[in-house]
XYZ file of C-alpha atoms in Angstrom:
514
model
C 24.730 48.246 -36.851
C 21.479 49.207 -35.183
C 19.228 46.563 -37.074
C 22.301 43.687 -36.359
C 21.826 44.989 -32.698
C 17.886 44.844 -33.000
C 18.301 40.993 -34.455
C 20.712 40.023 -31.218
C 18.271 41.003 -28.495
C 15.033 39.614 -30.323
C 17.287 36.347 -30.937
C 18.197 36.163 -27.300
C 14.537 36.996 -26.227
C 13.144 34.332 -28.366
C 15.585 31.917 -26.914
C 14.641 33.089 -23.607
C 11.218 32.716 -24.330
C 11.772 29.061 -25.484
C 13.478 28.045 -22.485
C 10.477 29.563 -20.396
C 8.122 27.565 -21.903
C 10.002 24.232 -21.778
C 10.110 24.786 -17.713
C 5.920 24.916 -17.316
C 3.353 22.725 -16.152
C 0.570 21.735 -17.814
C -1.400 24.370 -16.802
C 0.822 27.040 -17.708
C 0.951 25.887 -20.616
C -2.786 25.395 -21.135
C -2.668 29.588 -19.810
C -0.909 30.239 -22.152
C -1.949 29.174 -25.246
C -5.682 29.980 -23.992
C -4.808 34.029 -23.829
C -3.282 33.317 -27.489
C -6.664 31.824 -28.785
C -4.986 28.361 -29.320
C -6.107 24.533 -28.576
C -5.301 23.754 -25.118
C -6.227 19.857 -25.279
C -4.057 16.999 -25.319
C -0.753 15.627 -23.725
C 1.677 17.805 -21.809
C 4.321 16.855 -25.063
C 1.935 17.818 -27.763
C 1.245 21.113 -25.605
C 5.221 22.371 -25.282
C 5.102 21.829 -28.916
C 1.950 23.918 -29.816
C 3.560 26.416 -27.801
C 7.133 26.740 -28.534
C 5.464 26.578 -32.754
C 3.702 29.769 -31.185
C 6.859 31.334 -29.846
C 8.891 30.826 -32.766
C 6.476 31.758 -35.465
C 4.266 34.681 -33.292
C 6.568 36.307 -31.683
C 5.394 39.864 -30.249
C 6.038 41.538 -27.311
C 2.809 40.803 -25.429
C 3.513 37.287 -25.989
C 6.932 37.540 -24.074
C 4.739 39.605 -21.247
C 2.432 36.499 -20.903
C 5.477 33.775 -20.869
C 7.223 35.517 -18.623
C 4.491 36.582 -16.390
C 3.494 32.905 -16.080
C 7.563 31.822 -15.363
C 7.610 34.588 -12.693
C 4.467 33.233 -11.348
C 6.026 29.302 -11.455
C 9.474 30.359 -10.072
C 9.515 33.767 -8.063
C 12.457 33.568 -6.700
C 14.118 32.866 -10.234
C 13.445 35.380 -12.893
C 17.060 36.209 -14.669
C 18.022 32.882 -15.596
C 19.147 33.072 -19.472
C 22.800 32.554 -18.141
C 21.397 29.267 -16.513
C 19.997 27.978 -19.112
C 21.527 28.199 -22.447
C 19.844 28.187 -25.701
C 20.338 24.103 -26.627
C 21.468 25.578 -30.237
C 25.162 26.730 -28.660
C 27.201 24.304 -26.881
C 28.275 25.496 -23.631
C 30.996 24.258 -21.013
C 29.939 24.343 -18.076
C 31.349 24.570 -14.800
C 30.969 20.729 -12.717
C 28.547 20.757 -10.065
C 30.841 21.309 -6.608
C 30.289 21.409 -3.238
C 33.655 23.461 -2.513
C 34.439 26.922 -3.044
C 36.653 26.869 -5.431
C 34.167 24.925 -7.876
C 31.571 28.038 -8.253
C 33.461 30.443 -10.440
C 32.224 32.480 -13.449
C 32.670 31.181 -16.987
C 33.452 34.012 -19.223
C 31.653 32.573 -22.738
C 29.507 34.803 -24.537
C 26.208 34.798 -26.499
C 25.908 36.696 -29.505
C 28.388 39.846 -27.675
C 26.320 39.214 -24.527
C 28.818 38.467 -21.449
C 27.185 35.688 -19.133
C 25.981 36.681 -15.848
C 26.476 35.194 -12.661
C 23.670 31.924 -11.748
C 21.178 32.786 -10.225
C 20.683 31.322 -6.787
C 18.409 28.257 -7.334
C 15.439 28.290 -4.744
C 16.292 25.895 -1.821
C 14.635 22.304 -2.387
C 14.334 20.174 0.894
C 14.089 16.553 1.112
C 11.937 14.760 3.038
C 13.812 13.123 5.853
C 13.580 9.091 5.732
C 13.151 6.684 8.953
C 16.091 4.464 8.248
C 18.568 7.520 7.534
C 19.542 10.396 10.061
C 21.652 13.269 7.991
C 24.773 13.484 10.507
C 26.776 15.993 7.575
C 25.529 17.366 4.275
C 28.564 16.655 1.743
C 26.624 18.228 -1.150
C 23.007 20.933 -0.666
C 20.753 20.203 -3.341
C 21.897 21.354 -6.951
C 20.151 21.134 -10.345
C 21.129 18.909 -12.923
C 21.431 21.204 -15.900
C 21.507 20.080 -19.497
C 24.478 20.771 -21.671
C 23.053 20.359 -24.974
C 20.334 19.232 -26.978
C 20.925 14.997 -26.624
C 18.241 13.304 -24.012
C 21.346 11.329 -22.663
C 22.850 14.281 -20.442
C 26.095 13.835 -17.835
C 26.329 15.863 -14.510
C 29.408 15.703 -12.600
C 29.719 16.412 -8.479
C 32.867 16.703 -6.548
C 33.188 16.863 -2.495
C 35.801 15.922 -0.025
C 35.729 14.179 3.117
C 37.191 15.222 5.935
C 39.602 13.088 8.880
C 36.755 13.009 10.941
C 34.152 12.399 8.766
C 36.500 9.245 7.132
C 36.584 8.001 11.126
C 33.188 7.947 11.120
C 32.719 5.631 8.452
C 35.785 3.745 9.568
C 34.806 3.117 12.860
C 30.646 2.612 12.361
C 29.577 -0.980 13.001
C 28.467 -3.271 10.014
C 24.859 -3.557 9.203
C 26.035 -7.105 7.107
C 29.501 -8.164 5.302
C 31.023 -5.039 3.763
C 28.305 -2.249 4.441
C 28.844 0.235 7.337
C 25.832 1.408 9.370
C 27.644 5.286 8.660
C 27.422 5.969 4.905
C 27.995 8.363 2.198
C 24.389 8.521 -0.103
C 23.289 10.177 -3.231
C 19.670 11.327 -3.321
C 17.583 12.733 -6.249
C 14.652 14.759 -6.712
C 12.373 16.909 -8.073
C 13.531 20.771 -8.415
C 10.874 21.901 -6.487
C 10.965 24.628 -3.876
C 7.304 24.018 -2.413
C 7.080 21.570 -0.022
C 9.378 18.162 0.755
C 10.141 16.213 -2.344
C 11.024 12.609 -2.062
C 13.554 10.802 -3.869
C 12.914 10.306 -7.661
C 15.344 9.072 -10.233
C 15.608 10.814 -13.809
C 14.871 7.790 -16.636
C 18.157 6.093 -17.757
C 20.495 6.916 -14.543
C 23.241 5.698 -14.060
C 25.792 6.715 -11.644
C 29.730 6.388 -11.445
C 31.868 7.265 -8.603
C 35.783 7.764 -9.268
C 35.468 5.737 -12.430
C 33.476 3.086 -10.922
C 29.887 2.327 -12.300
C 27.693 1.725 -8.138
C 24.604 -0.366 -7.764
C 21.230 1.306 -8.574
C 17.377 -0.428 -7.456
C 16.237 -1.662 -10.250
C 12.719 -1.974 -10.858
C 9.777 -4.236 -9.081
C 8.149 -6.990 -11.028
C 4.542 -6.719 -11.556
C 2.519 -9.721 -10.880
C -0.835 -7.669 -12.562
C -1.172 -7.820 -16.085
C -1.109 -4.485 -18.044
C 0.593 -2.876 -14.601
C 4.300 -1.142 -15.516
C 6.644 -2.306 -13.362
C 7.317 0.165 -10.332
C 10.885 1.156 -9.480
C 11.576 2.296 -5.611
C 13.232 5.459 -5.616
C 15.676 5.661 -2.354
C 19.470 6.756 -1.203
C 21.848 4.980 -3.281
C 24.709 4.143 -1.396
C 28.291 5.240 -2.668
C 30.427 4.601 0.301
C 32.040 1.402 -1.309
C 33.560 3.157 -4.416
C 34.713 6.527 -2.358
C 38.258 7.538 -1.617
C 38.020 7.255 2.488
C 40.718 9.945 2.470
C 40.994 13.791 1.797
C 41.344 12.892 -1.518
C 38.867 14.753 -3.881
C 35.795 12.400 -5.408
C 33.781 12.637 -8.358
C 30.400 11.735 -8.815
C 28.907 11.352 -13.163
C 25.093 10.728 -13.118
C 24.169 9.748 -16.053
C 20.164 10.890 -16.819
C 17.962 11.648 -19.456
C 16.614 14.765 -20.429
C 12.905 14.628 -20.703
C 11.510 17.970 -19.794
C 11.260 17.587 -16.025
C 14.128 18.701 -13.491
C 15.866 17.245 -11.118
C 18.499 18.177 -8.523
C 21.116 16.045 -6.672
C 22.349 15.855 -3.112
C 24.971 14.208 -1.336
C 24.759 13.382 2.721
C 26.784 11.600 5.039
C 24.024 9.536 6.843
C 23.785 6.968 9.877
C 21.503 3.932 8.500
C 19.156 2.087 10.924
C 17.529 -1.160 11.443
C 14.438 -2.300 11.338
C 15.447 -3.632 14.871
C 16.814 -0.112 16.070
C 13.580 2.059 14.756
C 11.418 -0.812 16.674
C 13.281 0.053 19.968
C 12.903 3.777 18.985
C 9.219 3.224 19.008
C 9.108 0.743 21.999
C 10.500 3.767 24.456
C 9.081 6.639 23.226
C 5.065 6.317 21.093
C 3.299 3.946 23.205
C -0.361 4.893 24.309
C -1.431 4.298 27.916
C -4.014 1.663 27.921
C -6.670 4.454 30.183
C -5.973 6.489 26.917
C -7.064 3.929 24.713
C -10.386 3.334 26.756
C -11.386 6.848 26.484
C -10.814 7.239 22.906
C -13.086 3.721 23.039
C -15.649 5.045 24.669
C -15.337 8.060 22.830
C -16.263 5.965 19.913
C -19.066 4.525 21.405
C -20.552 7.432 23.311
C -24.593 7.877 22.386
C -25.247 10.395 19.746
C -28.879 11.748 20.105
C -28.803 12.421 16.074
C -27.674 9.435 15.058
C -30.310 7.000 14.748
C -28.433 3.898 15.061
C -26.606 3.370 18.671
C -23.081 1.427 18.510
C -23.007 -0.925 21.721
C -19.425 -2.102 20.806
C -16.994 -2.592 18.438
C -15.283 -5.622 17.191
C -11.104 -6.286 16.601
C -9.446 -8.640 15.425
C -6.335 -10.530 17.023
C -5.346 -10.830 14.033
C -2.565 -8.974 12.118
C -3.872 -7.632 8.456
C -0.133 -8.263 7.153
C 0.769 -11.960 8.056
C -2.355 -12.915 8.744
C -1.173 -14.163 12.130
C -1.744 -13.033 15.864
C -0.593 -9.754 16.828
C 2.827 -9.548 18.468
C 2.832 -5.535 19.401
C -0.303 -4.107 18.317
C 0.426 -0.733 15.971
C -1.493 2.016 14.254
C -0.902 5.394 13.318
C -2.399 8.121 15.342
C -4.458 9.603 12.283
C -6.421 7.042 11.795
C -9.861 6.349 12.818
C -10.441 2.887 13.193
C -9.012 0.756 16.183
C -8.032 -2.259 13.998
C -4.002 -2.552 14.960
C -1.210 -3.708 12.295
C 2.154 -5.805 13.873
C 4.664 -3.266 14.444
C 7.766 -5.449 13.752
C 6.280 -7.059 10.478
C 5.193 -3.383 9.307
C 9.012 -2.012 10.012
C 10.976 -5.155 8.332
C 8.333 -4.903 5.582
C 9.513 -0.915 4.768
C 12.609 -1.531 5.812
C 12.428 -3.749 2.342
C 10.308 -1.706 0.281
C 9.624 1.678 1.950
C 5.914 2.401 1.520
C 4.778 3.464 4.552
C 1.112 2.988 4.128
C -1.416 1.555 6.723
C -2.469 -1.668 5.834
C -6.188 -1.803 7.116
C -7.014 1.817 5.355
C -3.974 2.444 2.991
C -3.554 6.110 4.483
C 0.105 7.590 4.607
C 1.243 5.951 7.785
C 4.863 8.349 8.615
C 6.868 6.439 11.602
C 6.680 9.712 13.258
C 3.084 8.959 13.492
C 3.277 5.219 14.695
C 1.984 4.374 18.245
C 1.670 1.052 20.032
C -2.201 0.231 21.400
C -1.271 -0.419 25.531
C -5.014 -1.447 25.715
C -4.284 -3.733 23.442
C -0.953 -5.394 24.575
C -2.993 -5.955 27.559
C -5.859 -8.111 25.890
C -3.056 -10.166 23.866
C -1.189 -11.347 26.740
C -4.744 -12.201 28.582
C -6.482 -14.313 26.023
C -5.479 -17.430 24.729
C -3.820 -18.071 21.747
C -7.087 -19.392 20.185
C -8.940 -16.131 20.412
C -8.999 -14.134 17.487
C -11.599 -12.063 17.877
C -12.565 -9.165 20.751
C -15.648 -6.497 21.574
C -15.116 -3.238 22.829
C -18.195 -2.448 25.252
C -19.147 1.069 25.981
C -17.631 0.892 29.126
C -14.456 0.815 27.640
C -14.613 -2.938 28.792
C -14.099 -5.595 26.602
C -14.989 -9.196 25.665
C -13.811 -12.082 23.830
C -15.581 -13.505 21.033
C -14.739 -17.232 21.244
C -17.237 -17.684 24.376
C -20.156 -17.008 21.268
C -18.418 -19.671 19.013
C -18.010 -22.030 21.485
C -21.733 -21.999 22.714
C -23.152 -22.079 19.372
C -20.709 -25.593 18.245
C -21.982 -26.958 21.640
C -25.703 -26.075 20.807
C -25.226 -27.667 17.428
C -23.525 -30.709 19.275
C -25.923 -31.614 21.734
C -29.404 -31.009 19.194
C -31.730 -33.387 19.850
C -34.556 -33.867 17.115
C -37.970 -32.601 18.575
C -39.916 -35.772 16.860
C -40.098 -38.836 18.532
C -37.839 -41.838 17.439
C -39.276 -44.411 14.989
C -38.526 -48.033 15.636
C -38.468 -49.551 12.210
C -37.907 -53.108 13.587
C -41.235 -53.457 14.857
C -44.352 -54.844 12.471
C -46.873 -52.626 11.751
C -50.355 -52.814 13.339
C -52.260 -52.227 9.999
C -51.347 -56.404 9.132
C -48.834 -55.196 6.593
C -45.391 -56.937 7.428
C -42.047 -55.363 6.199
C -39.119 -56.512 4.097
C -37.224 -57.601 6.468
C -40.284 -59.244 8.605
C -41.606 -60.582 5.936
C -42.015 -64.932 6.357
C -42.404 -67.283 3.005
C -42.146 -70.245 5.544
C -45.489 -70.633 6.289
C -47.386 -68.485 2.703
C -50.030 -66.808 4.458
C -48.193 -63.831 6.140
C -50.906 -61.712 5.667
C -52.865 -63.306 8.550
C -50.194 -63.937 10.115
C -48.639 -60.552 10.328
C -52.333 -59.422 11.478
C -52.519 -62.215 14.045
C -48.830 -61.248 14.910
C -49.305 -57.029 14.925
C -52.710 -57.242 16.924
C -50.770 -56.697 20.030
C -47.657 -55.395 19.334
C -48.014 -51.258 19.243
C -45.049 -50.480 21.385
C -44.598 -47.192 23.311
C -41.410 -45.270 22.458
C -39.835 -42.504 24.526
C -42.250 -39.541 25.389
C -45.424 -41.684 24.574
C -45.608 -41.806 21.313
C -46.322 -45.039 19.197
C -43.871 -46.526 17.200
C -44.428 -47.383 13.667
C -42.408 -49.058 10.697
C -43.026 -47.194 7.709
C -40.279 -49.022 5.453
C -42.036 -51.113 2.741
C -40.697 -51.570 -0.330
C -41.770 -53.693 -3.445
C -40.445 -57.520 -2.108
C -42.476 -56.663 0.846
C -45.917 -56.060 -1.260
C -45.015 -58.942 -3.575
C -44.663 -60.857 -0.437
C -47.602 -59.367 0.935
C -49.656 -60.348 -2.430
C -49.045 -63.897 -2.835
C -50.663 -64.453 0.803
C -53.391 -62.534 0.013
C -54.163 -65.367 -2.337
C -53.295 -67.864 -0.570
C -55.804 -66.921 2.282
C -58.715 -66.213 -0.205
C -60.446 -69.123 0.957
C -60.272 -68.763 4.636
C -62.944 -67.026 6.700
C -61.674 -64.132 7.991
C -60.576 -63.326 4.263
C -64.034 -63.489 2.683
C -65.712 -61.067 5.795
C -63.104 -58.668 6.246
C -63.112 -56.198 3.048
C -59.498 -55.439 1.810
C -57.841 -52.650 3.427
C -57.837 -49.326 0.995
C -54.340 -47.793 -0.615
C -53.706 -44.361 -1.328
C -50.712 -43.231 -2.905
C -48.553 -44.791 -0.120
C -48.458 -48.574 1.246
C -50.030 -47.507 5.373
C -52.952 -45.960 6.205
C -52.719 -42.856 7.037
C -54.929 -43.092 10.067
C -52.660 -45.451 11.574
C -49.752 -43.345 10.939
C -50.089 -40.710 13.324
C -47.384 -40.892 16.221
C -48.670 -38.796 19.592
């Protein structure tokens, strides 16, 4: 009898053991199996495996000391939970998840002659609060899901009751669109976790079913980047539509899948808002005074005698990073440093979508609690014209538009005179050379001619300088040529010696324009 009673505690200390380990991070787990002289490389599956091979087939009493010195460490709050969590070699029953009193009484099952003790009380898990939803009632405090059995396909079931005045709420809230009330019943999931806020996350394969009735669940985003797993937005799923509105008692199944990681469930009777509403929120109550934005300017701009580079001002744009279009009410979230401003409406219908809450010129956290409209700004916008996209803070908190810059610079390229003087290629060169289009076959000696004709015809153009025709191409010296020959027995062709060529058809010393 005393070696049967030996076996049942060691049995139920090895499964307690197990269970322990399948709760701990990565690093636990990397603890552990580092004060045991194992591997602790590789993923966090192949390390729960390594160390519940170590549990089962080490098992000594300083290796229980070390597990559950690292699970008191992880969960303090937590430490006798073996009637929480069943060994997944025993089927258990046990009691539905419910909000009510009458749902949290003791099952009386056993384990190997071992009565089960009373749950533990689960350390409380808060969730962070969300923009578009104000808690007004909470139906259901955060619970655990807790596996029944060994299957990765696990069902959870939830009960709660509304009451008469809770049903008028919803009754009598207005409608957000066609057949959904702004006062609703949601479902949120998370992380167990007790440090911190956790935000909603959904176990893999959920599904949920209220009073026999299958309700709608996001599905995933697309991904437009190659290699990039789609991303699925984890908010308050909605259950109002499938509820008894009545004192009648409702029952919520979620469907999830049993991966390792835990998750706990909470129910909340909520008042939804608009994108509209949270803009009017914002409108009355985080605006900053447009003297406050100046001295945070020239804050910014005040001379640092160890910096070697001084900042004389500081350029914003008009234009909204999001749409790409001129800023309507200038935004930004107190936090950040830069003065670049976001649209505020465009940045609440675009979470209002897909919650993200991220500022788009940095892509730091940007919490609507956080959100403030630029005054200084509003100001400038309804100043400028629409064509200004562009401003400069000055040091004096002052500021400037940057069109007057553009503007001056397209007029100086408009009016740009060239600094040469102007060529008149109409007129005949004073070198005797005529050009194509001067040139005369009438008469076969337009050589002397074009001498007799260019002798007095250097013309003046604007600023004084001469004006030459430097066109001449090979009809012209053809041309030019054949009355050469033609004049070889005159006079004046035998005493004058034939002008010299270079590389060009002018002389170069009759080129020059002063």
């Amino acid at each position: 009898m005393l070696s049967r009673g030996c076996s049942a505690k060691m049995a139920a200390e090895l499964v307690e053991a197990m269970n322990m380990v399948k709760s701990f991070r990565v690093s636990d787990l990397q603890s552990l199996l580092a004060s045991m002289g194992r591997s602790k490389s590789g993923l966090k599956q192949d390390l729960v495996g390594r160390a519940l091979r170590l549990v089962q087939t080490e098992y000594s009493p300083e290796l229980l000391k070390n597990v559950r010195q690292l699970y008191e460490t992880r969960f303090p709050k937590s430490t006798a939970w073996l009637g929480a969590r069943r060994p997944e070699s025993v089927p258990v029953n046990y009691p539905a998840l419910n909000s009510s009193p009458r749902g949290t009484a003791q099952g009386t099952d056993y384990l190997n002659s071992i009565p089960k003790p009373a749950p533990p009380p689960v350390a409380e898990v808060k969730l962070v609060p969300l923009p578009f939803y104000h808690n007004l009632e909470t139906l259901l405090p955060p619970t655990e899901l807790i596996a029944q059995n060994s299957e990765k396909l696990q069902e959870s079931q939830c009960v709660f009751e509304l009451t008469t005045s809770q049903v008028e709420q919803i009754r009598n809230s207005s409608e957000l669109r066609p057949g959904m009330k702004s006062v609703q019943v949601v479902l949120r999931i998370c992380y167990t976790d007790s440090i911190g806020v956790q935000e909603d996350q959904y176990p893999p394969n959920i599904a949920v079913k209220v009073n026999q009735s299958y309700c709608h669940v996001p599905g995933y985003y697309p991904s437009n980047k190659p290699g990039v797993e789609p991303r699925r937005p984890c908010r308050p799923v909605n259950i109002t539509p499938w509820l008894h509105l009545s004192t009648v008692t409702n029952r919520v199944t979620i469907t999830w899948g049993n991966f390792g990681k835990r998750y706990s469930v909470a129910v909340y009777l909520v008042r939804v808002f608009t994108s509209g509403e949270l803009f009017n929120q914002l409108k009355h109550c985080s605006v900053e005074s447009a003297d406050r934005c100046r001295e945070r300017i020239q804050d910014k701009l005040r001379f640092d005698p160890e910096s070697e580079i001084a900042t004389t001002g500081l350029r914003v744009s008009l234009i909204c990073p999001l749409v790409k279009m001129r800023l309507g009410v200038p935004c930004r979230v107190l936090t950040c440093a830069h003065l670049q401003c976001f649209d505020a409406v465009f940045f609440l219908q675009m979470n209002e979508k897909k919650p993200t809450w991220t500022c788009p010129v940095c892509d730091k956290p940007a919490p609507f609690e956080l959100l403030t409209i630029d005054g200084l700004l509003s100001e400038i916008l309804k100043e400028t014209p629409e064509d200004v996209e562009e401003i400069e803070y000055l040091t004096d908190g002052s500021w400037r538009p940057i069109r007057d810059d553009k503007e001056k610079e397209r007029e100086r390229e408009n009016s740009r005179t060239p600094d040469c003087p102007v060529v008149d290629i109409c007129v005949p060169e004073v070198n005797g050379h005529s050009p194509a289009h001067s040139g005369t076959n009438q008469t076969g000696k337009s050589g002397s001619g074009g001498a007799s004709a260019g002798s007095g015809s250097i013309s003046a153009g604007s600023g004084g300088g001469a004006v030459v025709d430097l066109t001449l191409d090979d009809s012209s010296e053809e041309e030019g040529g054949g009355g050469a020959e033609d004049s070889e027995d005159t006079d004046d062709s035998q005493d004058s010696p034939a002008p010299k060529r270079g590389r060009y058809d002018y002389d170069k010393d009759l080129v020059t324009a002063y």
